[in-house]
PDB file of C-alpha atoms in Angstrom:
ATOM      1  CA  UNK A   1      71.245   6.476  -9.772  1.00 56.00           C
ATOM      2  CA  UNK A   2      74.620   5.090 -10.039  1.00 79.00           C
ATOM      3  CA  UNK A   3      77.555   6.241  -7.964  1.00 81.00           C
ATOM      4  CA  UNK A   4      79.197   7.428 -11.320  1.00 77.00           C
ATOM      5  CA  UNK A   5      76.007   9.785 -12.228  1.00 81.00           C
ATOM      6  CA  UNK A   6      75.940  11.188  -8.902  1.00 87.00           C
ATOM      7  CA  UNK A   7      79.715  12.102  -9.046  1.00 87.00           C
ATOM      8  CA  UNK A   8      79.100  13.804 -12.573  1.00 87.00           C
ATOM      9  CA  UNK A   9      76.199  15.736 -11.148  1.00 90.00           C
ATOM     10  CA  UNK A  10      78.177  16.709  -7.806  1.00 90.00           C
ATOM     11  CA  UNK A  11      81.171  17.792 -10.008  1.00 90.00           C
ATOM     12  CA  UNK A  12      78.674  19.801 -12.313  1.00 91.00           C
ATOM     13  CA  UNK A  13      77.521  21.793  -9.442  1.00 92.00           C
ATOM     14  CA  UNK A  14      80.925  22.155  -8.271  1.00 92.00           C
ATOM     15  CA  UNK A  15      82.234  23.245 -11.490  1.00 92.00           C
ATOM     16  CA  UNK A  16      78.755  25.842 -11.835  1.00 92.00           C
ATOM     17  CA  UNK A  17      79.400  27.391  -8.003  1.00 91.00           C
ATOM     18  CA  UNK A  18      82.880  27.888  -9.296  1.00 92.00           C
ATOM     19  CA  UNK A  19      82.318  29.911 -12.279  1.00 91.00           C
ATOM     20  CA  UNK A  20      79.631  31.813 -10.542  1.00 90.00           C
ATOM     21  CA  UNK A  21      82.278  32.905  -7.890  1.00 89.00           C
ATOM     22  CA  UNK A  22      84.844  33.776 -10.696  1.00 89.00           C
ATOM     23  CA  UNK A  23      82.348  35.461 -12.493  1.00 87.00           C
ATOM     24  CA  UNK A  24      81.744  38.168  -9.774  1.00 84.00           C
ATOM     25  CA  UNK A  25      85.457  39.141 -10.068  1.00 81.00           C
ATOM     26  CA  UNK A  26      85.276  39.053 -13.505  1.00 73.00           C
ATOM     27  CA  UNK A  27      82.206  41.415 -14.003  1.00 69.00           C
ATOM     28  CA  UNK A  28      84.000  43.887 -11.421  1.00 71.00           C
ATOM     29  CA  UNK A  29      86.964  46.106 -13.337  1.00 65.00           C
ATOM     30  CA  UNK A  30      90.155  45.252 -11.406  1.00 64.00           C
ATOM     31  CA  UNK A  31      91.500  48.902 -10.456  1.00 69.00           C
ATOM     32  CA  UNK A  32      95.035  49.758 -11.440  1.00 74.00           C
ATOM     33  CA  UNK A  33      97.979  48.765  -8.882  1.00 75.00           C
ATOM     34  CA  UNK A  34      97.628  51.577  -6.338  1.00 77.00           C
ATOM     35  CA  UNK A  35     100.789  54.032  -6.642  1.00 78.00           C
ATOM     36  CA  UNK A  36     102.512  54.914  -3.440  1.00 74.00           C
ATOM     37  CA  UNK A  37     102.257  53.376   0.326  1.00 74.00           C
ATOM     38  CA  UNK A  38     103.646  56.146   2.293  1.00 82.00           C
ATOM     39  CA  UNK A  39     100.542  57.089   4.145  1.00 88.00           C
ATOM     40  CA  UNK A  40      98.302  54.658   5.966  1.00 88.00           C
ATOM     41  CA  UNK A  41      95.342  55.356   3.376  1.00 87.00           C
ATOM     42  CA  UNK A  42      97.510  54.471   0.527  1.00 88.00           C
ATOM     43  CA  UNK A  43      98.651  51.673   2.197  1.00 88.00           C
ATOM     44  CA  UNK A  44      94.915  50.706   3.204  1.00 90.00           C
ATOM     45  CA  UNK A  45      94.302  50.926  -0.527  1.00 88.00           C
ATOM     46  CA  UNK A  46      97.217  48.736  -1.851  1.00 90.00           C
ATOM     47  CA  UNK A  47      96.492  45.809   0.634  1.00 91.00           C
ATOM     48  CA  UNK A  48      92.984  45.911  -0.508  1.00 90.00           C
ATOM     49  CA  UNK A  49      93.715  45.641  -3.901  1.00 89.00           C
ATOM     50  CA  UNK A  50      96.580  42.968  -3.378  1.00 91.00           C
ATOM     51  CA  UNK A  51      93.931  40.925  -1.476  1.00 92.00           C
ATOM     52  CA  UNK A  52      91.494  41.212  -4.345  1.00 91.00           C
ATOM     53  CA  UNK A  53      93.923  40.190  -6.932  1.00 91.00           C
ATOM     54  CA  UNK A  54      94.690  37.206  -4.515  1.00 93.00           C
ATOM     55  CA  UNK A  55      91.008  36.339  -4.400  1.00 92.00           C
ATOM     56  CA  UNK A  56      90.726  36.701  -7.955  1.00 92.00           C
ATOM     57  CA  UNK A  57      93.175  34.434  -8.658  1.00 93.00           C
ATOM     58  CA  UNK A  58      92.359  31.493  -6.268  1.00 94.00           C
ATOM     59  CA  UNK A  59      88.724  31.718  -7.720  1.00 93.00           C
ATOM     60  CA  UNK A  60      90.409  31.183 -11.271  1.00 94.00           C
ATOM     61  CA  UNK A  61      92.224  28.442  -9.785  1.00 94.00           C
ATOM     62  CA  UNK A  62      89.111  27.108  -8.130  1.00 94.00           C
ATOM     63  CA  UNK A  63      87.373  27.294 -11.519  1.00 94.00           C
ATOM     64  CA  UNK A  64      90.130  25.688 -13.544  1.00 94.00           C
ATOM     65  CA  UNK A  65      90.422  22.636 -10.795  1.00 94.00           C
ATOM     66  CA  UNK A  66      86.483  22.106 -10.867  1.00 94.00           C
ATOM     67  CA  UNK A  67      86.475  21.990 -14.661  1.00 94.00           C
ATOM     68  CA  UNK A  68      89.115  19.548 -14.880  1.00 94.00           C
ATOM     69  CA  UNK A  69      87.706  17.330 -12.141  1.00 92.00           C
ATOM     70  CA  UNK A  70      84.226  17.528 -14.289  1.00 92.00           C
ATOM     71  CA  UNK A  71      85.994  16.567 -17.440  1.00 92.00           C
ATOM     72  CA  UNK A  72      87.349  13.556 -15.756  1.00 90.00           C
ATOM     73  CA  UNK A  73      84.344  12.176 -14.455  1.00 89.00           C
ATOM     74  CA  UNK A  74      82.444  13.241 -17.514  1.00 89.00           C
ATOM     75  CA  UNK A  75      84.698  10.538 -19.366  1.00 88.00           C
ATOM     76  CA  UNK A  76      84.633   7.896 -16.559  1.00 84.00           C
ATOM     77  CA  UNK A  77      80.710   8.201 -16.936  1.00 82.00           C
ATOM     78  CA  UNK A  78      80.808   7.919 -20.582  1.00 83.00           C
ATOM     79  CA  UNK A  79      82.727   4.445 -20.140  1.00 80.00           C
ATOM     80  CA  UNK A  80      80.476   3.095 -17.878  1.00 75.00           C
ATOM     81  CA  UNK A  81      77.814   4.305 -20.075  1.00 71.00           C
ATOM     82  CA  UNK A  82      79.123   2.845 -23.010  1.00 66.00           C
ATOM     83  CA  UNK A  83      79.158  -0.432 -21.836  1.00 60.00           C
TER      84      UNK A  83
END
């Protein structure tokens, strides 16, 4: 198996993992931003919500990066395949 083919397979696996990771956030409904932060319970709820939103955006960023990497490698693979 050529190096480029292996890179393509690895990139696709990374993309599939990132899609699965993002899907777990996409499947969950995001709560509305909690209102009020006066009590400790409200602060904890807001912090949990804020962390969830951050994790979701990071998962989206990783999914987009993996998708771009896969597209680049496929394009490179197709160049070599055409030769």
